Coordinates of C-alpha atoms in Angstrom, one line a residue:
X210 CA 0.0 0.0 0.0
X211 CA 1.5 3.4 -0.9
X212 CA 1.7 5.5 2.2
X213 CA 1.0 9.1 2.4
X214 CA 1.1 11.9 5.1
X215 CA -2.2 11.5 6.6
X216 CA -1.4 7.6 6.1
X217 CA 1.6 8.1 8.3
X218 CA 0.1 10.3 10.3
X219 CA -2.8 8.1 11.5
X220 CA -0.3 5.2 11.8
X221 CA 1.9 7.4 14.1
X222 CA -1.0 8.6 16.0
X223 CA -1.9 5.0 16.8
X224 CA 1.6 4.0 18.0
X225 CA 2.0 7.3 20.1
X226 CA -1.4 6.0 21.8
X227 CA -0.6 2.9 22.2
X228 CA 2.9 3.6 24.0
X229 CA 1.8 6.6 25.8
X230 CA -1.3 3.9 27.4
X231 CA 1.8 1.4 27.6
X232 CA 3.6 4.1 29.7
X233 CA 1.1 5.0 32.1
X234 CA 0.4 1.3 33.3
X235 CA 4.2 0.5 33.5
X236 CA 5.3 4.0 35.6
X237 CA 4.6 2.9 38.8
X238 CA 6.3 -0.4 38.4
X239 CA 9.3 1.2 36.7
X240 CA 9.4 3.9 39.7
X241 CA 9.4 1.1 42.1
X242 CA 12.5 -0.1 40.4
X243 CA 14.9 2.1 40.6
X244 CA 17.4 2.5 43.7
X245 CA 16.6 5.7 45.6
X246 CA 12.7 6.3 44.1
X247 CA 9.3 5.6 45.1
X248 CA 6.0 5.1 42.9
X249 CA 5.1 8.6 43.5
X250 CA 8.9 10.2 42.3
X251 CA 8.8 11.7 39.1
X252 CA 11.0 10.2 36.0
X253 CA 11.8 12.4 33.3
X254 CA 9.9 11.3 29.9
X255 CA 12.1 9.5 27.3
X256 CA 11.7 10.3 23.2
X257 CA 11.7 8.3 20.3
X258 CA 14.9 8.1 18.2
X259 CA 13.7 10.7 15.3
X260 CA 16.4 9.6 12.7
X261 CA 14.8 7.6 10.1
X262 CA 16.3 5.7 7.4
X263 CA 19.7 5.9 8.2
X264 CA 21.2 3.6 5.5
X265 CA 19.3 5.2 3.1
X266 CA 20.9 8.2 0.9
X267 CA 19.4 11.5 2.5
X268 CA 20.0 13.0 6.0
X269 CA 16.0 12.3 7.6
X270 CA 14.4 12.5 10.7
X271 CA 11.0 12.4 12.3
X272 CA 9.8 16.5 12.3
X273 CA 7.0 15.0 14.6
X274 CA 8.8 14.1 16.7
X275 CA 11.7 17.0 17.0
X276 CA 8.7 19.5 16.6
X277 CA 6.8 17.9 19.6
X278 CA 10.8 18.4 21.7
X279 CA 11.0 22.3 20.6
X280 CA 7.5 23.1 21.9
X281 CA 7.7 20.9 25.0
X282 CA 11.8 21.4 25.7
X283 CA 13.5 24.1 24.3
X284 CA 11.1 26.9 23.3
X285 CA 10.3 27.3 27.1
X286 CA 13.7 27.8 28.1
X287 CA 15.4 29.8 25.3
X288 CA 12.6 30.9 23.2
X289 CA 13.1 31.7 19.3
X290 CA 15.5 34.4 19.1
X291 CA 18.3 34.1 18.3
X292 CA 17.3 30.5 16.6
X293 CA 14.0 30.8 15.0
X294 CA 11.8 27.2 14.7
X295 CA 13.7 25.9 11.3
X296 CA 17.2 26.8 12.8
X297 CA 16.3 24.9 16.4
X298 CA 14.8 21.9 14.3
X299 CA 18.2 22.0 11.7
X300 CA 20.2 22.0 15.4
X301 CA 18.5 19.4 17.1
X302 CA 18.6 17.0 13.7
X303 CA 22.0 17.3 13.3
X304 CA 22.5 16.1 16.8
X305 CA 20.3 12.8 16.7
X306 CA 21.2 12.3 12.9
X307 CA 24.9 12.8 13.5
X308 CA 25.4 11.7 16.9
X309 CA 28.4 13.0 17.7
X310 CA 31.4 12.6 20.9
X311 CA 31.5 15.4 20.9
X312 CA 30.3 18.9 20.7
X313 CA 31.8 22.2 20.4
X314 CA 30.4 25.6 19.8
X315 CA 31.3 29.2 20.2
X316 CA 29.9 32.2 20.7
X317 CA 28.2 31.1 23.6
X318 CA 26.7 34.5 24.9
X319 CA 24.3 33.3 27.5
X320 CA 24.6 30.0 26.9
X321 CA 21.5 29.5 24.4
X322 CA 23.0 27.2 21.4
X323 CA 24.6 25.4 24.4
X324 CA 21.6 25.0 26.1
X325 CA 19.7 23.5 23.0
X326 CA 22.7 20.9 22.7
X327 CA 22.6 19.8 26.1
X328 CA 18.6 19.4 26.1
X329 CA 19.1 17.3 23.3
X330 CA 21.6 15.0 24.7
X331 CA 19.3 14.6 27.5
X332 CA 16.5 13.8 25.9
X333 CA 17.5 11.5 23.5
X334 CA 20.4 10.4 25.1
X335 CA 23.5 10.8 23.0
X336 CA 26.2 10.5 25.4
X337 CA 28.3 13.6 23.9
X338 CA 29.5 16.5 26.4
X339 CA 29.6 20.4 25.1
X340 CA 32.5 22.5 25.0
X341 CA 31.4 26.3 24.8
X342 CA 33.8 29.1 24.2
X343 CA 33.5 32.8 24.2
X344 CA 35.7 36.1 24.6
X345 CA 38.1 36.8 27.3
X346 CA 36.1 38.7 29.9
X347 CA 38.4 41.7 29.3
X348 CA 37.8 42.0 25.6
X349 CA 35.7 45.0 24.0
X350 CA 33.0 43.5 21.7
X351 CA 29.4 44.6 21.1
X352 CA 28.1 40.9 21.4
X353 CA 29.9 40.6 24.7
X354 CA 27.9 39.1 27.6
X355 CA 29.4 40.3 30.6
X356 CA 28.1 39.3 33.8
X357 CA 25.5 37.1 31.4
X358 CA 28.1 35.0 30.0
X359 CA 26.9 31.5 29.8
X360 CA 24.4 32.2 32.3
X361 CA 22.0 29.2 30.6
X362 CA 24.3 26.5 31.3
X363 CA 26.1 27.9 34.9
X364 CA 26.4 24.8 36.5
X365 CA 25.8 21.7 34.2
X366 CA 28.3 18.7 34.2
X367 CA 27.9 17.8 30.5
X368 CA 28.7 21.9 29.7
X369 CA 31.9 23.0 30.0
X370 CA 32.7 26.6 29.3
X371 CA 35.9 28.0 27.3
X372 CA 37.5 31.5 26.8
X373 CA 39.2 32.4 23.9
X374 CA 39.6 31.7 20.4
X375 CA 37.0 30.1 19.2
X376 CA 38.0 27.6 16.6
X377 CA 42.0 27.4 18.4
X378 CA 40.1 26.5 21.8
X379 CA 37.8 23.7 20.7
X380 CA 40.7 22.4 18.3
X381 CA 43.2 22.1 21.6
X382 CA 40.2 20.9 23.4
X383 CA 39.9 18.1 20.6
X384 CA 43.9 17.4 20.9
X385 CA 43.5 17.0 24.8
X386 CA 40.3 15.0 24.7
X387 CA 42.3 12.4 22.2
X388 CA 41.1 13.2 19.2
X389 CA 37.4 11.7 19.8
X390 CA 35.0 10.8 16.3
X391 CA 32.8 12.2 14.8
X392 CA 32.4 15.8 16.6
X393 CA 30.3 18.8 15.6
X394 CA 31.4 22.1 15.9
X395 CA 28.9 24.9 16.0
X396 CA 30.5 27.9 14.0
X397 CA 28.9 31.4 15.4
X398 CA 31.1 33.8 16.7
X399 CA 32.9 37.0 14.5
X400 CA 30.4 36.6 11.4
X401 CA 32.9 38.5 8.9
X402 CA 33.7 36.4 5.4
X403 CA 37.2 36.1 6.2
X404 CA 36.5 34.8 9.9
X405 CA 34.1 32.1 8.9
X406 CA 36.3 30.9 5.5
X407 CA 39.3 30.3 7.8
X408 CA 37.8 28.4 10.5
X409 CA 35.9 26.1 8.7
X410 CA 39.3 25.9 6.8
X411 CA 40.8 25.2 10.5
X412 CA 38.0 22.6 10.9
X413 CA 37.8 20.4 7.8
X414 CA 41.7 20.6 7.7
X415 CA 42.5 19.3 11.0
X416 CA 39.9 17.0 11.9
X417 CA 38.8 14.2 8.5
X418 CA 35.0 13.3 10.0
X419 CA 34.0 16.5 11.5
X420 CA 30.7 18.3 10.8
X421 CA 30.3 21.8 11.3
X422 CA 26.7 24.3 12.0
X423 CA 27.9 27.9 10.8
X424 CA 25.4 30.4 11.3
X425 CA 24.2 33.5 9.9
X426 CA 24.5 32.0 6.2
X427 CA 21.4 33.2 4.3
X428 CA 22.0 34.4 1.1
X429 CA 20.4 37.3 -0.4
X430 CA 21.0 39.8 -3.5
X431 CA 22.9 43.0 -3.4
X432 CA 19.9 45.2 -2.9
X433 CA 19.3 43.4 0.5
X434 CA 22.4 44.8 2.0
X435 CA 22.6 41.8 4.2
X436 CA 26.2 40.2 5.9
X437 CA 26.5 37.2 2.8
X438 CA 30.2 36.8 4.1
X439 CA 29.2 33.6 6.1
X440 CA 27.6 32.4 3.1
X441 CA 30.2 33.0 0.7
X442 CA 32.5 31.2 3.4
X443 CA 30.5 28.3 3.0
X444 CA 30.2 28.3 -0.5
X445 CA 34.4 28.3 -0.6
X446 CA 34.7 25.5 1.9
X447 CA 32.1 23.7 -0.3
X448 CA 34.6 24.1 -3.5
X449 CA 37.6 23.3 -1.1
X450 CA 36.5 19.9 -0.1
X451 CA 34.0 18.7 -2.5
X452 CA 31.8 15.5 -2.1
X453 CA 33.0 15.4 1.2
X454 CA 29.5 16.8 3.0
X455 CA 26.1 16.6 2.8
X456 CA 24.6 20.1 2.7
X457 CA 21.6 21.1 4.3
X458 CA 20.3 25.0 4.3
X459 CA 17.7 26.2 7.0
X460 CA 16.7 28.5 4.0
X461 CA 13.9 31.1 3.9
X462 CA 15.1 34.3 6.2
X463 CA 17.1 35.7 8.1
X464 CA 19.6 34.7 10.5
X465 CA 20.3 31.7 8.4
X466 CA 22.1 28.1 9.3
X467 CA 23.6 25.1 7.4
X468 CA 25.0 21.9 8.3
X469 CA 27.9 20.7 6.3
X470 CA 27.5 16.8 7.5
X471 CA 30.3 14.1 7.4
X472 CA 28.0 10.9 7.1

């Protein structure tokens, strides 16, 4: 039978019925079970695995499922700005899709694209930690946190917080952690061409199965007088290493993200 979306919808809808029902007849057994709990302590919901089809050619996950996350997860706690819906769902599927070690990001400001990592290692447990790197407190920038600085994350094990040079940081970090597979770095700190163009350089150079999230790389014409330089960058890193990623564009406005993914 050929299915279609309200085909796989209905099926879906039957299967999150039947597990939820599942669920709620097996919670207080399960509470009962584990060292240190009762059958009235609370255990944290688990998700579904939202990769799908992951022999198959194209990067694909469950939206259903990573939609339901945002609105129940992340949404509450870091909102839409500076990650609109599309940029939070690219983030959270590179995660799941590419599960990797590791995770390093920078530009951490409050903490918000660390945050969104970490919620997604919890939920659908990946077993990476996140290494999060910012300016020196005593540099001058406009985007500079201050007292704010990772203010999200204060306080998590699995979040470990960096200062200095972005890219030079999480590549020493990768050198001291023993040069783990498969990590992701998260590109968003100075978004001038030049800036993103060398460290994805950096990145692809040094490390042969890495995936990177740059952001701020929606392209526009002239007359839009947007910032293209991150774009551009990732146009050039494209040439530079061809066939090696599988490219995937948040696409339709501003800010902008894509995920150049080693699978």
């Amino acid at each position: 039978m050929q299915l279609t979306a309200r085909s796989i919808i209905r099926r879906l809808g039957r299967k999150d019925k039947k597990a939820a029902n599942a669920t709620a007849e097996l919670e207080p057994a399960l509470r009962a079970s584990v060292p240190g709990r009762t059958a009235t302590t609370e255990i944290a919901p688990s998700w579904p695995d939202p990769v799908r089809n992951s022999t198959a050619s194209e990067f694909e996950v469950d939206l259903w499922t990573l939609s339901s996350f945002l609105l129940e997860k992340i949404v509450p706690v870091v909102g839409t700005h500076p990650y609109p819906l599309n940029e939070l769902l690219l983030m959270t599927a590179a995660a799941c899709r590419l599960k990797p070690s590791v995770v390093f990001d920078w530009g951490t400001h409050i903490g918000v694209s660390a945050r969104i990592f970490y919620e997604c290692d919890q939920a659908f447990e990946l077993g990476y930690e996140i290494h999060s790197i910012d300016l020196p407190p005593d540099v001058a920038h406009v985007e500079h946190p201050g007292q704010e600085h990772g203010r999200l994350v204060r306080g998590i094990d699995k979040v470990h917080l960096h200062r200095g040079n972005g890219v030079k940081v999480a590549l020493d970090q990768w050198e001291k952690l023993g040069r783990p597979r498969r990590p992701l770095f998260f590109v968003d700190g100075d978004h001038a061409y030049e800036s993103v163009r060398d460290e994805l350089n950096e990145i692809f150079s040094t490390v042969p199965d890495a995936s990177a999230l740059a952001h701020d790389t929606f392209f526009q014409s002239a007359e839009s007088n947007y910032n293209v330089g991150p774009a551009r960058a990732v146009e050039e890193t494209m040439e530079r290493f061809p066939s090696r990623f599988r490219v995937i564009n948040s696409g339709l406005g501003l800010p902008g993200m894509t995920l150049l993914a080693t699978m």
